[in-house]
Amino acid sequence: LPRAQLAWNSEGAPESREFGDCYFSWEGGAAESEYVFLQGNNLPMAWEGQAQFVIAELGFGTALNFLITLQSWRKAAPSNALLFYISVELFPLEAEDISRALSKWPELDELKAELLSQLPPRVRGLHVLRFAGGVTLQLYYTDALDGLRRISTPVDAWYLDGFAPSKNAHMWSGEILAEVSRLSRAGSTLATFSASADVRRTLEANQFVVSK
């Protein structure tokens, strides 16, 4: 697959040349991930008492969401519980780009090193990575729609973290959000930064109740 083409702004934050959008807020990217995706899905409370929990993400990006989730899981998950984290990414970042992008958060250095030590090459398909604490990362390097169609595992919580709908409309298409609905178990939750009216209406048409 092609290498993600990055530009680094004056603050040192990564931006996508393909989509003309930033990966996260440089001032508060980690807090943003915690607030939007973990709190937005009522985590870690939602996995309390669960023997297995499945999170699926559209847009692996810099791996910030994954590392924040891994950090929270190790602090709060039930003993012997299993976390399956499924993520789809068409433009994978190289290890050195991920390391540079996350350099602002030294508290994630150990987790980042665990990830980078087994980061797969940019080869299309499914790559399975395993982490201490009962965590399995299923990383699909492919188009979002293709990746979702390859998944059969019912999902408990979704991180919809593609670039903004105005920059990458395909990621928010009716076809993709219909696949999200298909894979969601009853009571599944999702969270996203996007407040687009079109996204909200498409999610509602696919049986989700949406609120800001």
mmCIF file of C-alpha atoms in Angstrom:
data_model
loop_
_atom_site.group_PDB
_atom_site.id
_atom_site.type_symbol
_atom_site.label_atom_id
_atom_site.label_comp_id
_atom_site.label_asym_id
_atom_site.label_seq_id
_atom_site.Cartn_x
_atom_site.Cartn_y
_atom_site.Cartn_z
ATOM 1 C CA LEU A 1 0.000 0.000 0.000
ATOM 2 C CA PRO A 2 1.124 3.598 -0.459
ATOM 3 C CA ARG A 3 2.825 5.280 2.454
ATOM 4 C CA ALA A 4 0.732 7.968 4.122
ATOM 5 C CA GLN A 5 1.936 11.349 2.882
ATOM 6 C CA LEU A 6 2.346 13.622 5.885
ATOM 7 C CA ALA A 7 2.959 17.299 6.368
ATOM 8 C CA TRP A 8 4.129 18.536 9.750
ATOM 9 C CA ASN A 9 2.712 21.900 10.796
ATOM 10 C CA SER A 10 4.567 24.602 12.688
ATOM 11 C CA GLU A 11 3.711 22.949 16.018
ATOM 12 C CA GLY A 12 4.997 19.584 14.870
ATOM 13 C CA ALA A 13 1.591 17.960 14.437
ATOM 14 C CA PRO A 14 0.945 15.580 11.514
ATOM 15 C CA GLU A 15 -1.481 16.416 8.737
ATOM 16 C CA SER A 16 -2.554 14.254 5.795
ATOM 17 C CA ARG A 17 -1.513 15.482 2.357
ATOM 18 C CA GLU A 18 -4.036 13.087 0.768
ATOM 19 C CA PHE A 19 -6.997 14.588 2.586
ATOM 20 C CA GLY A 20 -5.811 18.011 3.737
ATOM 21 C CA ASP A 21 -6.828 17.336 7.331
ATOM 22 C CA CYS A 22 -5.093 16.900 10.694
ATOM 23 C CA TYR A 23 -4.833 13.591 12.552
ATOM 24 C CA PHE A 24 -5.543 15.128 15.958
ATOM 25 C CA SER A 25 -5.409 18.326 17.959
ATOM 26 C CA TRP A 26 -1.792 19.024 18.869
ATOM 27 C CA GLU A 27 -2.853 20.885 22.004
ATOM 28 C CA GLY A 28 -5.018 18.089 23.369
ATOM 29 C CA GLY A 29 -4.959 15.032 21.117
ATOM 30 C CA ALA A 30 -4.751 12.442 23.899
ATOM 31 C CA ALA A 31 -7.470 14.159 25.925
ATOM 32 C CA GLU A 32 -9.543 14.400 22.739
ATOM 33 C CA SER A 33 -9.276 10.635 22.189
ATOM 34 C CA GLU A 34 -10.210 9.973 25.807
ATOM 35 C CA TYR A 35 -13.209 12.310 25.684
ATOM 36 C CA VAL A 36 -14.589 11.555 22.220
ATOM 37 C CA PHE A 37 -13.999 7.826 21.918
ATOM 38 C CA LEU A 38 -13.646 6.331 25.395
ATOM 39 C CA GLN A 39 -16.092 8.535 27.268
ATOM 40 C CA GLY A 40 -18.302 8.701 24.182
ATOM 41 C CA ASN A 41 -18.658 4.909 24.367
ATOM 42 C CA ASN A 42 -18.928 4.844 28.169
ATOM 43 C CA LEU A 43 -15.553 3.131 28.530
ATOM 44 C CA PRO A 44 -14.230 1.583 30.679
ATOM 45 C CA MET A 45 -17.608 1.156 32.406
ATOM 46 C CA ALA A 46 -19.089 -0.687 29.399
ATOM 47 C CA TRP A 47 -16.541 -3.509 29.586
ATOM 48 C CA GLU A 48 -16.945 -4.088 33.343
ATOM 49 C CA GLY A 49 -18.026 -7.657 33.966
ATOM 50 C CA GLN A 50 -17.497 -8.647 30.328
ATOM 51 C CA ALA A 51 -15.373 -11.691 29.499
ATOM 52 C CA GLN A 52 -14.803 -10.317 25.990
ATOM 53 C CA PHE A 53 -15.181 -6.862 24.456
ATOM 54 C CA VAL A 54 -14.867 -5.836 20.805
ATOM 55 C CA ILE A 55 -13.978 -2.340 19.599
ATOM 56 C CA ALA A 56 -13.862 -1.493 15.888
ATOM 57 C CA GLU A 57 -12.286 1.639 14.465
ATOM 58 C CA LEU A 58 -12.342 3.300 11.067
ATOM 59 C CA GLY A 59 -8.994 5.014 10.632
ATOM 60 C CA PHE A 60 -6.016 3.603 12.612
ATOM 61 C CA GLY A 61 -3.963 6.695 11.794
ATOM 62 C CA THR A 62 -1.223 7.399 14.343
ATOM 63 C CA ALA A 63 -2.528 4.654 16.686
ATOM 64 C CA LEU A 64 -3.328 7.251 19.351
ATOM 65 C CA ASN A 65 -6.839 5.900 19.973
ATOM 66 C CA PHE A 66 -5.544 2.359 20.242
ATOM 67 C CA LEU A 67 -2.819 3.248 22.732
ATOM 68 C CA ILE A 68 -5.174 5.318 24.894
ATOM 69 C CA THR A 69 -7.590 2.375 24.893
ATOM 70 C CA LEU A 70 -4.836 -0.134 25.677
ATOM 71 C CA GLN A 71 -3.717 2.051 28.584
ATOM 72 C CA SER A 72 -7.258 2.228 29.961
ATOM 73 C CA TRP A 73 -7.859 -1.510 29.459
ATOM 74 C CA ARG A 74 -4.780 -2.468 31.454
ATOM 75 C CA LYS A 75 -5.836 -0.192 34.280
ATOM 76 C CA ALA A 76 -9.509 -1.119 34.463
ATOM 77 C CA ALA A 77 -10.325 -4.356 32.620
ATOM 78 C CA PRO A 78 -11.583 -7.443 34.482
ATOM 79 C CA SER A 79 -8.905 -10.041 35.114
ATOM 80 C CA ASN A 80 -8.711 -12.660 32.357
ATOM 81 C CA ALA A 81 -10.986 -10.584 30.078
ATOM 82 C CA LEU A 82 -10.158 -10.315 26.377
ATOM 83 C CA LEU A 83 -10.170 -7.185 24.232
ATOM 84 C CA PHE A 84 -10.376 -7.447 20.450
ATOM 85 C CA TYR A 85 -9.556 -4.141 18.774
ATOM 86 C CA ILE A 86 -10.287 -4.126 15.033
ATOM 87 C CA SER A 87 -9.049 -1.218 12.930
ATOM 88 C CA VAL A 88 -9.122 -0.455 9.196
ATOM 89 C CA GLU A 89 -6.534 1.768 7.501
ATOM 90 C CA LEU A 90 -5.825 2.323 3.804
ATOM 91 C CA PHE A 91 -2.850 4.687 4.249
ATOM 92 C CA PRO A 92 -0.631 3.147 6.963
ATOM 93 C CA LEU A 93 1.949 5.308 8.685
ATOM 94 C CA GLU A 94 5.546 4.167 8.961
ATOM 95 C CA ALA A 95 6.926 3.417 12.422
ATOM 96 C CA GLU A 96 9.063 6.559 12.462
ATOM 97 C CA ASP A 97 6.041 8.711 11.600
ATOM 98 C CA ILE A 98 3.955 7.170 14.396
ATOM 99 C CA SER A 99 6.826 7.673 16.839
ATOM 100 C CA ARG A 100 7.227 11.305 15.847
ATOM 101 C CA ALA A 101 3.488 11.987 15.899
ATOM 102 C CA LEU A 102 3.124 10.629 19.435
ATOM 103 C CA SER A 103 6.282 12.171 20.849
ATOM 104 C CA LYS A 104 4.198 14.771 22.704
ATOM 105 C CA TRP A 105 2.987 12.089 25.141
ATOM 106 C CA PRO A 106 5.949 10.378 26.851
ATOM 107 C CA GLU A 107 3.495 8.577 29.129
ATOM 108 C CA LEU A 108 2.631 6.450 26.080
ATOM 109 C CA ASP A 109 6.260 5.595 25.222
ATOM 110 C CA GLU A 110 6.207 2.032 26.597
ATOM 111 C CA LEU A 111 2.928 1.185 24.888
ATOM 112 C CA LYS A 112 4.139 2.811 21.680
ATOM 113 C CA ALA A 113 7.286 0.681 21.767
ATOM 114 C CA GLU A 114 5.173 -2.474 22.151
ATOM 115 C CA LEU A 115 3.187 -1.523 19.065
ATOM 116 C CA LEU A 116 6.112 -0.451 16.918
ATOM 117 C CA SER A 117 8.052 -3.631 17.707
ATOM 118 C CA GLN A 118 5.448 -5.611 15.767
ATOM 119 C CA LEU A 119 4.028 -3.021 13.368
ATOM 120 C CA PRO A 120 3.378 -4.845 10.065
ATOM 121 C CA PRO A 121 4.699 -3.770 6.671
ATOM 122 C CA ARG A 122 2.389 -1.860 4.323
ATOM 123 C CA VAL A 123 0.939 -5.032 2.826
ATOM 124 C CA ARG A 124 -2.769 -5.179 2.028
ATOM 125 C CA GLY A 125 -4.764 -7.570 4.200
ATOM 126 C CA LEU A 126 -5.251 -8.583 7.822
ATOM 127 C CA HIS A 127 -2.394 -8.351 10.342
ATOM 128 C CA VAL A 128 -2.890 -9.754 13.850
ATOM 129 C CA LEU A 129 -0.861 -8.281 16.736
ATOM 130 C CA ARG A 130 -1.026 -9.527 20.335
ATOM 131 C CA PHE A 131 -0.388 -7.563 23.509
ATOM 132 C CA ALA A 132 -0.152 -8.376 27.198
ATOM 133 C CA GLY A 133 -3.382 -8.060 29.117
ATOM 134 C CA GLY A 134 -5.438 -10.198 26.757
ATOM 135 C CA VAL A 135 -5.458 -7.649 23.930
ATOM 136 C CA THR A 136 -5.530 -8.587 20.246
ATOM 137 C CA LEU A 137 -5.233 -5.950 17.529
ATOM 138 C CA GLN A 138 -6.713 -7.009 14.193
ATOM 139 C CA LEU A 139 -5.326 -4.445 11.776
ATOM 140 C CA TYR A 140 -6.830 -4.424 8.293
ATOM 141 C CA TYR A 141 -4.702 -2.579 5.766
ATOM 142 C CA THR A 142 -7.333 -1.986 3.106
ATOM 143 C CA ASP A 143 -10.186 0.273 2.035
ATOM 144 C CA ALA A 144 -12.793 0.792 4.770
ATOM 145 C CA LEU A 145 -15.639 -0.865 2.884
ATOM 146 C CA ASP A 146 -13.524 -3.871 1.934
ATOM 147 C CA GLY A 147 -12.274 -4.209 5.504
ATOM 148 C CA LEU A 148 -15.741 -4.061 7.023
ATOM 149 C CA ARG A 149 -17.040 -6.675 4.604
ATOM 150 C CA ARG A 150 -14.285 -9.038 5.766
ATOM 151 C CA ILE A 151 -15.302 -8.749 9.425
ATOM 152 C CA SER A 152 -17.842 -11.100 10.984
ATOM 153 C CA THR A 153 -17.292 -10.426 14.691
ATOM 154 C CA PRO A 154 -20.164 -8.539 16.399
ATOM 155 C CA VAL A 155 -18.910 -5.184 17.668
ATOM 156 C CA ASP A 156 -19.610 -3.645 21.092
ATOM 157 C CA ALA A 157 -18.230 -0.134 20.471
ATOM 158 C CA TRP A 158 -17.169 1.869 17.411
ATOM 159 C CA TYR A 159 -14.615 4.618 16.955
ATOM 160 C CA LEU A 160 -15.533 6.454 13.738
ATOM 161 C CA ASP A 161 -12.321 8.411 13.284
ATOM 162 C CA GLY A 162 -11.914 9.002 9.577
ATOM 163 C CA PHE A 163 -10.980 12.416 8.274
ATOM 164 C CA ALA A 164 -13.826 14.940 8.182
ATOM 165 C CA PRO A 165 -16.740 14.163 5.812
ATOM 166 C CA SER A 166 -15.898 17.259 3.783
ATOM 167 C CA LYS A 167 -12.360 15.868 3.237
ATOM 168 C CA ASN A 168 -13.058 12.140 2.882
ATOM 169 C CA ALA A 169 -16.707 11.588 2.023
ATOM 170 C CA HIS A 170 -16.196 7.907 1.166
ATOM 171 C CA MET A 171 -15.450 7.050 4.806
ATOM 172 C CA TRP A 172 -18.901 8.331 5.787
ATOM 173 C CA SER A 173 -20.886 6.889 2.889
ATOM 174 C CA GLY A 174 -24.186 5.096 3.266
ATOM 175 C CA GLU A 175 -22.527 1.813 2.219
ATOM 176 C CA ILE A 176 -19.936 2.012 4.965
ATOM 177 C CA LEU A 177 -22.334 3.077 7.710
ATOM 178 C CA ALA A 178 -24.691 0.258 6.676
ATOM 179 C CA GLU A 179 -21.796 -2.164 7.283
ATOM 180 C CA VAL A 180 -21.239 -0.561 10.681
ATOM 181 C CA SER A 181 -24.893 -1.238 11.476
ATOM 182 C CA ARG A 182 -24.666 -4.831 10.227
ATOM 183 C CA LEU A 183 -21.730 -5.605 12.484
ATOM 184 C CA SER A 184 -23.199 -3.970 15.598
ATOM 185 C CA ARG A 185 -24.650 -6.170 18.298
ATOM 186 C CA ALA A 186 -27.831 -5.030 20.055
ATOM 187 C CA GLY A 187 -26.915 -2.153 22.347
ATOM 188 C CA SER A 188 -23.677 -1.369 20.530
ATOM 189 C CA THR A 189 -22.457 2.217 20.814
ATOM 190 C CA LEU A 190 -20.440 4.484 18.554
ATOM 191 C CA ALA A 191 -18.661 7.769 18.957
ATOM 192 C CA THR A 192 -17.249 10.279 16.492
ATOM 193 C CA PHE A 193 -15.999 13.844 16.368
ATOM 194 C CA SER A 194 -18.227 14.506 13.359
ATOM 195 C CA ALA A 195 -21.362 16.581 13.888
ATOM 196 C CA SER A 196 -22.292 16.518 10.188
ATOM 197 C CA ALA A 197 -26.035 16.480 9.613
ATOM 198 C CA ASP A 198 -25.591 14.023 6.735
ATOM 199 C CA VAL A 199 -23.658 11.612 8.948
ATOM 200 C CA ARG A 200 -26.269 11.904 11.686
ATOM 201 C CA ARG A 201 -29.147 11.212 9.283
ATOM 202 C CA THR A 202 -27.360 8.217 7.746
ATOM 203 C CA LEU A 203 -26.648 6.743 11.170
ATOM 204 C CA GLU A 204 -30.268 7.239 12.193
ATOM 205 C CA ALA A 205 -31.385 5.514 8.999
ATOM 206 C CA ASN A 206 -29.187 2.577 10.079
ATOM 207 C CA GLN A 207 -30.913 2.144 13.445
ATOM 208 C CA PHE A 208 -28.625 4.264 15.630
ATOM 209 C CA VAL A 209 -29.936 6.847 18.095
ATOM 210 C CA VAL A 210 -27.684 9.880 17.737
ATOM 211 C CA SER A 211 -27.104 12.735 20.170
ATOM 212 C CA LYS A 212 -24.515 15.456 20.587
#
